[in-house]
Coordinates of C-alpha atoms and ligand atoms in Angstrom, one line a residue:
X9 CA -2.5 -19.2 -17.1
X10 CA 0.4 -19.8 -14.8
X11 CA 1.3 -17.3 -12.1
X12 CA 4.8 -16.5 -13.6
X13 CA 6.2 -13.4 -15.2
X14 CA 9.6 -12.1 -16.3
X15 CA 10.5 -8.4 -16.3
X16 CA 11.6 -6.3 -19.3
X17 CA 15.2 -6.6 -20.5
X18 CA 15.4 -3.6 -22.8
X19 CA 17.7 -1.6 -20.5
X20 CA 20.8 -3.7 -20.0
X21 CA 22.2 -4.4 -16.5
X22 CA 25.1 -2.4 -15.4
X23 CA 28.4 -4.3 -15.3
X24 CA 30.4 -1.9 -13.1
X25 CA 31.2 -1.4 -9.5
X26 CA 29.4 1.2 -7.3
X27 CA 32.6 3.3 -7.3
X28 CA 32.9 3.3 -11.1
X29 CA 29.2 4.2 -11.5
X30 CA 29.6 7.0 -9.0
X31 CA 32.7 8.4 -10.7
X32 CA 30.7 8.5 -14.0
X33 CA 28.1 10.6 -12.3
X34 CA 30.7 12.9 -10.7
X35 CA 32.2 13.5 -14.2
X36 CA 28.8 14.2 -15.7
X37 CA 27.3 16.4 -12.9
X38 CA 30.2 17.7 -10.8
X39 CA 28.4 20.8 -9.5
X40 CA 25.0 19.3 -9.0
X41 CA 23.8 18.6 -5.4
X42 CA 24.5 15.1 -4.3
X43 CA 23.9 15.0 -0.6
X44 CA 22.1 17.5 1.6
X45 CA 21.5 17.2 5.3
X46 CA 19.0 19.4 7.1
X47 CA 20.3 21.2 10.2
X48 CA 20.0 18.9 13.3
X49 CA 19.8 21.9 15.6
X50 CA 17.8 25.1 14.9
X51 CA 20.0 27.9 13.8
X52 CA 22.7 25.6 12.3
X53 CA 23.3 25.5 8.5
X54 CA 22.3 22.6 6.4
X55 CA 25.3 20.5 5.2
X56 CA 25.7 20.3 1.5
X57 CA 27.9 18.2 -0.9
X58 CA 28.0 18.6 -4.7
X59 CA 28.9 15.5 -6.6
X60 CA 32.4 16.8 -6.9
X61 CA 32.7 17.6 -3.2
X62 CA 31.1 14.3 -2.2
X63 CA 33.6 12.5 -4.4
X64 CA 36.5 14.3 -2.7
X65 CA 35.2 13.5 0.8
X66 CA 34.5 9.9 -0.2
X67 CA 38.0 9.5 -1.6
X68 CA 39.6 11.1 1.5
X69 CA 37.7 8.6 3.7
X70 CA 38.6 5.7 1.3
X71 CA 42.3 6.6 1.5
X72 CA 42.1 6.8 5.3
X73 CA 40.7 3.3 5.3
X74 CA 43.4 2.1 3.0
X75 CA 45.9 3.7 5.5
X76 CA 44.3 1.6 8.2
X77 CA 45.2 -1.5 6.2
X78 CA 41.7 -2.4 5.0
X79 CA 41.8 -5.2 2.5
X80 CA 39.2 -6.2 -0.1
X81 CA 36.5 -8.2 1.6
X82 CA 37.2 -6.9 5.2
X83 CA 34.1 -5.8 7.2
X84 CA 33.4 -2.4 8.5
X85 CA 30.3 -1.9 10.6
X86 CA 28.2 1.4 10.6
X87 CA 26.0 1.8 13.7
X88 CA 24.3 5.2 13.4
X89 CA 21.0 6.8 12.6
X90 CA 20.9 8.6 9.3
X91 CA 23.6 11.2 8.7
X92 CA 25.8 12.4 5.8
X93 CA 28.8 10.4 7.1
X94 CA 26.7 7.2 6.6
X95 CA 26.4 7.9 2.9
X96 CA 30.1 8.9 2.6
X97 CA 31.1 5.6 4.3
X98 CA 28.8 3.6 2.0
X99 CA 30.6 5.0 -1.0
X100 CA 34.1 5.0 0.5
X101 CA 33.8 1.3 1.4
X102 CA 32.4 0.5 -2.0
X103 CA 35.4 2.2 -3.7
X104 CA 37.9 0.0 -1.8
X105 CA 35.9 -3.3 -1.9
X106 CA 35.3 -3.4 1.8
X107 CA 32.1 -4.9 3.0
X108 CA 29.9 -2.4 4.8
X109 CA 27.9 -4.0 7.6
X110 CA 24.6 -2.1 8.3
X111 CA 23.8 -2.3 11.9
X112 CA 20.3 -1.4 13.1
X113 CA 20.5 1.7 15.4
X114 CA 18.0 0.1 17.7
X115 CA 20.3 -2.8 18.5
X116 CA 21.6 -3.1 22.0
X117 CA 24.9 -4.5 23.3
X118 CA 23.9 -8.1 22.9
X119 CA 22.8 -7.9 19.3
X120 CA 25.7 -5.6 18.4
X121 CA 28.2 -8.1 19.8
X122 CA 26.5 -11.0 18.1
X123 CA 26.7 -9.2 14.7
X124 CA 30.3 -8.0 15.1
X125 CA 31.4 -11.5 16.0
X126 CA 29.4 -13.2 13.4
X127 CA 31.0 -11.5 10.4
X128 CA 34.4 -10.9 12.0
X129 CA 34.0 -7.2 11.9
X130 CA 37.3 -5.3 11.8
X131 CA 36.2 -1.7 12.4
X132 CA 33.0 -0.2 13.8
X133 CA 31.9 3.4 13.0
X134 CA 29.8 4.6 15.9
X135 CA 27.2 7.3 16.3
X136 CA 27.5 9.8 19.2
X137 CA 25.6 8.6 22.2
X138 CA 22.0 9.9 22.6
X139 CA 19.7 10.0 25.6
X140 CA 18.0 6.8 24.5
X141 CA 21.1 5.0 23.2
X142 CA 24.6 5.0 24.7
X143 CA 26.2 3.9 21.4
X144 CA 29.7 4.7 22.6
X145 CA 29.5 2.6 25.8
X146 CA 27.9 -0.3 23.9
X147 CA 30.6 -0.2 21.2
X148 CA 33.3 -0.2 23.8
X149 CA 31.7 -3.3 25.4
X150 CA 31.6 -5.0 21.9
X151 CA 35.3 -4.1 21.4
X152 CA 36.2 -5.8 24.6
X153 CA 34.3 -9.0 23.6
X154 CA 35.2 -9.4 19.9
X155 CA 38.8 -10.4 19.2
X156 CA 38.6 -9.4 15.5
X157 CA 37.1 -6.0 16.1
X158 CA 40.2 -3.8 16.3
X159 CA 39.0 -0.2 15.7
X160 CA 36.2 2.1 16.9
X161 CA 35.6 5.3 15.0
X162 CA 33.4 7.9 16.7
X163 CA 31.3 10.1 14.4
X164 CA 31.1 13.8 15.1
X165 CA 28.3 15.2 17.1
X166 CA 26.5 18.2 15.8
X167 CA 26.3 20.9 18.4
X168 CA 25.5 18.7 21.4
X169 CA 28.2 17.2 23.7
X170 CA 30.1 14.3 22.5
X171 CA 33.6 12.9 21.9
X172 CA 36.0 15.3 20.4
X173 CA 39.4 14.7 19.0
X174 CA 41.8 13.8 21.8
X175 CA 39.1 12.3 24.0
X176 CA 39.8 8.7 23.3
X177 CA 42.0 7.0 25.8
X178 CA 42.4 3.6 24.2
X179 CA 44.6 3.0 21.1
X180 CA 41.8 1.3 19.4
X181 CA 39.6 4.4 19.4
X182 CA 39.7 7.4 17.2
X183 CA 37.4 10.2 16.1
X184 CA 36.2 10.5 12.6
X185 CA 38.4 13.6 12.2
X186 CA 41.4 11.6 13.3
X187 CA 40.6 8.8 10.9
X188 CA 40.4 11.3 8.0
X189 CA 43.8 12.7 8.8
X190 CA 45.3 9.3 8.0
X191 CA 44.4 9.9 4.3
X192 CA 47.6 12.0 4.0
X193 CA 49.6 8.8 4.2
X194 CA 48.0 7.2 1.1
X195 CA 48.2 8.7 -2.5
X196 CA 45.4 9.0 -4.9
X197 CA 46.9 6.5 -7.3
X198 CA 46.7 3.7 -4.6
X199 CA 43.0 4.3 -4.4
X200 CA 42.6 4.3 -8.2
X201 CA 44.5 1.0 -8.4
X202 CA 42.3 -0.6 -5.7
X203 CA 39.1 0.7 -7.4
X204 CA 40.1 -0.6 -10.9
X205 CA 40.8 -4.1 -9.5
X206 CA 37.4 -4.7 -7.9
X207 CA 34.9 -7.2 -9.2
X208 CA 31.2 -6.0 -9.3
X209 CA 30.2 -9.6 -8.4
X210 CA 32.0 -9.5 -5.1
X211 CA 30.1 -8.8 -1.9
X212 CA 30.0 -5.2 -0.8
X213 CA 27.3 -5.1 1.9
X214 CA 25.8 -7.2 4.7
X215 CA 22.4 -6.4 5.9
X216 CA 21.1 -8.2 9.0
X217 CA 17.4 -9.2 8.7
X218 CA 15.5 -9.5 11.9
X219 CA 14.0 -12.9 11.1
X220 CA 11.2 -14.2 13.3
X221 CA 13.1 -16.7 15.4
X222 CA 16.7 -17.0 16.6
X223 CA 19.5 -14.6 15.7
X224 CA 19.6 -12.2 12.8
X225 CA 20.9 -13.4 9.5
X226 CA 23.3 -11.5 7.4
X227 CA 22.0 -11.1 3.8
X228 CA 25.2 -10.7 1.7
X229 CA 24.9 -8.5 -1.3
X230 CA 27.3 -7.6 -4.2
X231 CA 27.8 -4.3 -6.1
X232 CA 25.9 -6.0 -9.0
X233 CA 22.9 -6.9 -6.7
X234 CA 22.3 -3.5 -5.2
X235 CA 23.7 -1.1 -7.8
X236 CA 21.4 -2.6 -10.5
X237 CA 18.4 -2.7 -8.2
X238 CA 18.9 0.9 -7.2
X239 CA 19.5 1.9 -10.8
X240 CA 16.3 0.1 -12.0
X241 CA 14.2 1.8 -9.4
X242 CA 15.6 5.2 -10.4
X243 CA 14.8 4.4 -14.1
X244 CA 11.2 3.4 -13.3
X245 CA 10.7 6.6 -11.2
X246 CA 12.1 8.6 -14.1
X247 CA 14.9 10.1 -12.1
X248 CA 17.2 12.6 -13.7
X249 CA 19.8 15.0 -12.4
X250 CA 17.0 17.4 -11.6
X251 CA 15.5 15.2 -9.0
X252 CA 15.8 15.8 -5.2
X253 CA 14.9 12.8 -3.2
X254 CA 13.9 13.2 0.4
X255 CA 14.9 10.2 2.6
X256 CA 13.2 9.9 6.0
X257 CA 13.7 6.1 5.7
X258 CA 16.7 4.5 7.6
X259 CA 20.0 4.0 5.8
X260 CA 20.8 0.8 7.7
X261 CA 17.9 -0.7 5.8
X262 CA 17.9 -1.2 2.0
X263 CA 15.1 1.4 1.7
X264 CA 17.5 4.1 2.6
X265 CA 20.8 3.0 1.1
X266 CA 19.5 1.3 -2.1
X267 CA 16.1 2.6 -3.0
X268 CA 17.3 5.9 -1.8
X269 CA 21.0 6.5 -2.2
X270 CA 21.8 4.2 -5.0
X271 CA 18.7 5.0 -7.1
X272 CA 19.3 8.7 -6.8
X273 CA 23.0 8.9 -7.0
X274 CA 23.1 6.6 -10.1
X275 CA 21.1 9.2 -11.9
X276 CA 22.8 12.4 -10.9
X277 CA 19.9 13.3 -8.5
X278 CA 20.3 14.7 -5.0
X279 CA 19.7 12.8 -1.8
X280 CA 18.2 14.8 1.2
X281 CA 18.4 13.7 4.8
X282 CA 15.6 15.4 6.8
X283 CA 16.6 14.2 10.2
X284 CA 18.6 11.5 12.0
X285 CA 15.4 9.6 13.0
X286 CA 12.0 9.9 11.4
X287 CA 9.8 12.8 12.4
X288 CA 6.8 13.7 10.2
X289 CA 7.4 17.5 10.4
X290 CA 11.1 17.2 9.5
X291 CA 10.2 15.1 6.4
X292 CA 7.7 17.7 5.1
X293 CA 10.0 20.6 6.1
X294 CA 12.8 19.0 4.0
X295 CA 10.5 18.7 1.0
X296 CA 9.6 22.4 1.4
X297 CA 13.1 23.8 2.2
X298 CA 15.0 21.8 -0.4
X299 CA 12.4 21.6 -3.2
X300 CA 12.0 17.8 -2.9
X301 CA 10.6 16.1 -6.0
X302 CA 10.4 12.6 -4.5
X303 CA 9.5 11.5 -1.0
X304 CA 9.9 8.0 0.5
X305 CA 8.3 6.3 3.4
X306 CA 6.8 3.2 4.9
X307 CA 3.0 3.5 5.1
X308 CA 3.0 4.6 8.8
X309 CA 5.3 7.5 7.9
X310 CA 2.9 8.8 5.3
X311 CA 0.0 8.3 7.7
X312 CA 1.8 10.4 10.3
X313 CA 2.7 13.1 7.8
X314 CA -0.9 13.3 6.6
X315 CA -2.1 13.5 10.2
X316 CA 0.0 16.5 11.2
X317 CA -2.3 19.3 12.5
X318 CA -0.5 21.8 10.3
X319 CA -0.2 19.5 7.3
X320 CA -1.9 22.0 4.9
X321 CA 0.7 24.7 5.8
X322 CA 3.6 22.8 4.1
X323 CA 4.5 23.7 0.5
X324 CA 4.6 20.3 -1.2
X325 CA 4.2 21.6 -4.7
X326 CA 7.6 20.5 -5.9
X327 CA 6.8 16.8 -5.3
X328 CA 5.9 14.6 -8.2
X329 CA 6.9 11.1 -7.2
X330 CA 8.2 8.9 -4.3
X331 CA 8.1 5.4 -3.0
X332 CA 5.9 3.7 -0.5
X333 CA 7.1 0.3 0.6
X334 CA 8.1 -2.0 3.4
X335 CA 4.7 -3.3 4.4
X336 CA 1.2 -3.5 3.1
X337 CA 0.4 0.0 1.6
X338 CA -3.3 0.8 2.4
X339 CA -5.2 1.9 -0.7
X340 CA -6.7 4.9 1.1
X341 CA -3.3 6.2 2.2
X342 CA -2.0 5.8 -1.4
X343 CA -4.9 7.8 -2.7
X344 CA -4.3 10.6 -0.2
X345 CA -0.6 10.7 -1.0
X346 CA -1.4 11.1 -4.7
X347 CA -4.0 13.8 -4.2
X348 CA -3.0 15.6 -0.9
X349 CA 0.8 15.4 -1.2
X350 CA 1.0 16.1 -5.0
X351 CA 2.8 12.8 -5.5
X352 CA 1.0 11.9 -8.8
X353 CA 3.6 9.3 -9.8
X354 CA 4.2 7.7 -6.4
X355 CA 5.2 4.1 -6.7
X356 CA 4.7 1.1 -4.5
X357 CA 7.8 -1.1 -4.3
X358 CA 7.7 -4.6 -2.9
X359 CA 10.8 -6.5 -1.9
X360 CA 12.9 -7.9 0.9
X361 CA 16.5 -7.4 2.0
X362 CA 17.5 -10.8 0.5
X363 CA 16.6 -9.5 -3.0
X364 CA 18.4 -6.2 -2.9
X365 CA 15.4 -5.4 -2.1
X366 CA 12.9 -4.5 -4.9
X367 CA 11.4 -7.3 -7.0
X368 CA 8.0 -5.8 -7.9
X369 CA 7.0 -2.2 -8.5
X370 CA 4.1 -0.2 -9.9
X371 CA 4.8 2.0 -13.0
X372 CA 4.0 5.6 -13.6
X373 CA 1.6 4.7 -16.5
X374 CA -0.4 2.2 -14.6
X375 CA -4.1 2.7 -13.8
X376 CA -5.0 4.2 -10.5
X377 CA -6.3 0.8 -9.4
X378 CA -3.0 -1.0 -10.3
X379 CA -1.0 1.7 -8.6
X380 CA -3.0 1.6 -5.3
X381 CA -4.3 -1.9 -5.1
X382 CA -1.3 -4.0 -6.2
X383 CA 2.5 -3.9 -5.7
X384 CA 3.0 -3.7 -9.4
X385 CA 4.7 -6.1 -11.7
X386 CA 8.1 -7.8 -12.0
X387 CA 11.2 -5.5 -12.1
X388 CA 13.4 -5.6 -15.2
X389 CA 15.7 -8.6 -15.5
X390 CA 13.9 -10.5 -12.7
X391 CA 11.3 -13.3 -12.6
X392 CA 8.4 -13.8 -10.2
X393 CA 6.1 -16.7 -9.6
X394 CA 3.5 -17.9 -7.1
X395 CA 3.7 -21.4 -5.7
X396 CA 1.8 -23.6 -3.5
X397 CA 3.7 -23.3 -0.2
X398 CA 3.2 -27.0 0.6
X399 CA 4.1 -28.6 -2.7
X400 CA 6.1 -25.9 -4.6
X401 CA 3.8 -26.3 -7.6
X402 CA 3.3 -23.1 -9.6
X403 CA -0.2 -21.9 -9.2
X404 CA -2.7 -20.3 -11.6
X405 CA -3.2 -16.5 -11.9
X406 CA -5.6 -15.5 -9.1
X407 CA -4.7 -18.2 -6.7
X408 CA -3.0 -17.3 -3.4
X409 CA 0.3 -18.8 -2.6
X410 CA 3.9 -18.0 -1.8
X411 CA 5.7 -15.4 -3.9
X412 CA 9.1 -16.3 -5.2
X413 CA 11.8 -14.2 -6.9
X414 CA 14.7 -15.1 -9.1
X415 CA 17.4 -13.1 -10.9
X416 CA 20.4 -10.8 -10.5
X417 CA 19.1 -9.2 -7.3
X418 CA 19.0 -12.4 -5.2
X419 CA 21.7 -12.2 -2.5
X420 CA 24.8 -14.4 -2.6
X421 CA 23.5 -16.0 0.6
X422 CA 23.3 -15.5 4.4
X423 CA 26.8 -14.8 5.7
X424 CA 28.4 -18.0 7.0
X425 CA 25.0 -19.8 7.2
X426 CA 24.8 -22.1 4.1
X427 CA 22.0 -24.1 5.8
X428 CA 19.8 -21.0 6.2
X429 CA 20.6 -19.9 2.7
X430 CA 19.5 -23.3 1.3
X431 CA 16.2 -23.0 3.2
X432 CA 15.5 -19.6 1.6
X433 CA 16.9 -20.1 -2.0
X434 CA 15.9 -23.3 -3.7
X435 CA 18.3 -25.2 -6.1
X436 CA 16.7 -23.4 -9.1
X437 CA 17.7 -20.0 -7.6
X438 CA 14.2 -19.0 -6.4
X439 CA 14.2 -16.9 -3.3
X440 CA 11.2 -17.9 -1.2
X441 CA 9.7 -14.7 0.3
X442 CA 7.4 -16.1 3.0
X443 CA 4.8 -13.7 1.7
X444 CA 1.3 -14.8 0.4
X445 CA 0.3 -13.2 -2.9
X446 CA -1.7 -13.6 -6.0
X447 CA -0.9 -12.5 -9.6
X448 CA -3.6 -11.2 -11.9
X449 CA -3.9 -11.8 -15.6
X450 CA -1.8 -8.7 -16.4
X451 CA 1.0 -9.9 -14.1
X452 CA 0.2 -7.4 -11.3
X453 CA 0.7 -8.9 -7.9
X454 CA -1.4 -8.4 -4.7
X455 CA 0.3 -9.2 -1.4
X456 CA -2.1 -10.9 1.0
X457 CA 0.1 -10.9 4.0
X458 CA 2.9 -13.0 5.6
X459 CA 2.3 -16.8 5.6
X460 CA 2.7 -16.6 9.4
X461 CA 0.2 -13.8 9.8
X462 CA -2.7 -15.7 8.1
X463 CA -5.5 -16.3 10.6
X464 CA -7.4 -19.6 10.5
X465 CA -10.7 -19.2 12.3
X466 CA -12.8 -22.3 12.5
X467 CA -11.2 -23.6 9.3
X468 CA -11.6 -20.4 7.3
X469 CA -8.4 -18.8 6.0
X470 CA -8.5 -15.0 6.8
X471 CA -6.0 -12.5 5.4
X472 CA -5.9 -9.6 7.8
X473 CA -5.0 -7.2 5.0
X474 CA -8.5 -7.4 3.5
X475 CA -10.1 -6.4 6.8
X476 CA -7.6 -3.7 7.4
X477 CA -8.2 -2.2 4.0
X478 CA -11.9 -2.0 4.7
X479 CA -11.5 -0.5 8.2
X480 CA -9.2 2.2 6.8
X481 CA -12.3 3.6 5.0
X482 CA -13.8 4.4 8.4
X483 CA -13.4 8.2 8.9
X484 CA -12.6 7.8 12.6
X485 CA -9.8 5.3 12.0
X486 CA -6.3 6.7 11.5
X487 CA -4.5 3.4 11.5
X488 CA -5.5 -0.2 12.1
X489 CA -3.9 -3.6 12.4
X490 CA -5.9 -6.9 12.5
X491 CA -4.3 -9.9 14.2
X492 CA -5.4 -13.4 15.1
X493 CA -5.5 -14.3 18.8
X494 CA -6.2 -17.7 20.4
X495 CA -9.9 -18.6 20.8
X496 CA -11.2 -21.7 22.6
X497 CA -14.0 -22.3 20.2
X498 CA -12.6 -21.3 16.8
X499 CA -8.9 -21.9 17.4
X500 CA -8.2 -18.2 16.4
X501 CA -10.3 -15.1 16.3
X502 CA -9.8 -11.6 15.1
X503 CA -8.7 -8.7 17.1
X504 CA -8.7 -5.2 15.6
X505 CA -6.2 -2.8 17.0
X506 CA -7.2 0.8 16.1
X507 CA -5.6 4.2 16.4
X508 CA -8.4 6.7 16.3
X509 CA -8.1 9.8 14.0
X510 CA -7.5 13.1 15.9
X511 CA -10.8 14.4 17.3
X512 CA -12.7 11.1 16.6
X513 CA -15.4 10.0 19.1
X514 CA -14.8 6.9 21.2
X515 CA -15.5 3.8 19.3
X516 CA -16.8 0.5 20.8
X517 CA -16.8 -3.0 19.4
X518 CA -20.5 -2.9 18.6
X519 CA -20.1 0.2 16.5
X520 CA -17.1 -1.3 14.7
X521 CA -19.0 -4.6 14.0
X522 CA -22.0 -2.6 12.8
X523 CA -19.8 -0.8 10.3
X524 CA -18.5 -4.2 9.0
X525 CA -21.9 -5.9 9.0
X526 CA -23.0 -5.4 5.3
X527 CA -19.6 -5.5 3.8
X528 CA -17.6 -8.4 5.4
X529 CA -18.5 -12.0 5.7
X530 CA -19.5 -12.8 9.3
X531 CA -16.3 -14.8 10.1
X532 CA -14.1 -11.8 9.0
X533 CA -15.8 -9.4 11.4
X534 CA -13.4 -8.6 14.3
X535 CA -14.6 -10.1 17.6
X536 CA -12.3 -8.0 19.8
X537 CA -11.3 -4.4 19.6
X538 CA -8.5 -2.5 21.2
X539 CA -8.1 1.2 21.0
X540 CA -4.4 2.2 21.0
X541 CA -2.3 5.3 20.7
X542 CA 0.6 3.6 18.9
X543 CA 1.8 0.2 17.6
X544 CA 5.0 -1.5 18.4
X545 CA 7.4 -0.6 15.6
X546 CA 10.8 -1.6 14.2
X547 CA 13.2 1.3 13.6
X548 CA 12.6 0.8 9.9
X549 CA 9.0 1.8 10.6
X550 CA 7.4 -1.6 10.2
X551 CA 4.7 -2.6 12.6
X552 CA 5.7 -5.6 14.7
X553 CA 2.6 -7.6 14.3
X554 CA 4.0 -10.5 16.3
X555 CA 4.6 -8.2 19.3
X556 CA 1.2 -6.6 18.9
X557 CA -0.4 -10.0 19.0
X558 CA 1.7 -11.1 22.0
X559 CA 0.9 -7.9 24.0
X560 CA -2.8 -8.3 23.3
X561 CA -2.7 -12.0 24.3
X562 CA -1.0 -11.1 27.6
X563 CA -3.3 -8.2 28.3
X564 CA -6.5 -10.0 27.5
X565 CA -5.3 -13.1 29.4
X566 CA -6.0 -15.4 26.4
Ligands
AMP602 P1 12.7 -6.5 4.8 O1 13.6 -7.6 4.5 O2 12.9 -5.9 6.2 O3 12.8 -5.4 3.8 O4 11.2 -7.1 4.9 C1 10.7 -7.7 3.7 C2 9.2 -7.9 3.9 O5 8.5 -6.7 4.0 C3 8.6 -8.6 2.8 O6 8.8 -10.0 2.8 C4 7.1 -8.3 3.0 O7 6.5 -9.1 4.0 C5 7.2 -6.8 3.5 N1 7.0 -5.9 2.4 C6 7.9 -5.1 1.8 N2 7.3 -4.3 0.9 C7 6.0 -4.6 0.9 C8 4.8 -4.1 0.2 N3 4.9 -3.1 -0.7 N4 3.6 -4.6 0.5 C9 3.5 -5.6 1.4 N5 4.5 -6.1 2.1 C10 5.8 -5.6 1.9

């Protein structure tokens, strides 16, 4: 049986723009909550938008951008941690056909300038500076270096010091409040004319993917790509206008803006921002305070929430579902989320930025094993297959090879990099993910790791995931990553990097090996152990395995 499946097609794809879809929801649920942001500073009020109020504010921003002369296809960058203005800008740009460029808040000057130049960004919306990131100064530096970048807009600061109206000294700078005042120069009909003339198959978003080598690449996505992906995810999670979706995941990444915002807001549900950056306590507080029905996170976020000393004191009784995604989702963590966090219907999503992102997902009716041990099956209207990475031949069910995705969700390409696009998407339209996977007889897929993370020890292929899954069952291990490091005799050997559970006794290599002895084949037993307090992470919460390996190699002098 070939490792190929196609998703259901019973619910038709949406043929509308993001703006049209949103206006339908506004008409259907004007007074429902759309967007809630927990107070950033104790004592402040949460900020709240109903669908109708959000639409008013989106339109005001959209008209202000029209007043600035923004044309269809122009690029506006957003460089900020999560905040309500992020969502408002996402919808305002979509309504006027401007391409929103998501910029990773962890970027520094050099990367910002690269990205702004690369897509000829016209305007950059900038977060207030923070102790660990002087956004304003770095944005000003980019402005000086990028000829096409003409406008900086500074977002308001909540409580703390920041730029206020009147501060900017340069003509190219304005505050968000000043930008909004320009809306008075453009009538509502001009906005409606622009909205009605947009094509859902035109690009609306560029998301830069880190890549492993060289400069970031700009995955270019249309309304059709991301609206349909978000909508499908919402359908499979059973979202209705009663749902309240708590989003500790970053908006600059598709996890926040598509799996989060688009999935919820295409169903009349509410989106909830617990904090600007992730903190486990803020996420659980938001569930409790706003009656969250759905909670998202990469695995490390759920691990941190479950590990809170006062975890049991949070009222999580309103939760029913959520999404875990972004990297391998440990089976033990999934089980705890289901039982201890009340998330009976939690789903695993698998995907990548280049495919909008989600291409595989578990379903509510799946067995516990399918929902915890696989990343589910192919999403509606998409196709998946597993190929031999060397020959491209489609493999049999059960065999490990490269996972490929085809269908409406595949990006139009990397911005201005046709050569890189051709390396990723083959002539038949298959996006090559770079992930190793196998498909079972029922079409459920298990991710075995990245092609580049596979360890080859003395000729044996080792998939670190298998060992990590086993080590997670050790009561003293809170989190673990297994990487291959150079070894004179075997080429590569296994290093286990362990974060101990709170209160756990010290663990040495001999004890760890003893734990593995009867369960893992000898060549899969780690030969090195490192106890750590944290892992190097990306801002989207993914563990940087390459960095982890490099650090260890340097420290161990290998
Ligand atoms: P990004 O483009 O940043 O979303 O990263 C995409 C990559 O994240 C994929 O190619 C996978 O390696 C990884 N990934 C995403 N979701 C999952 C998942 N549920 N299980 C395993 N790996 C995942």
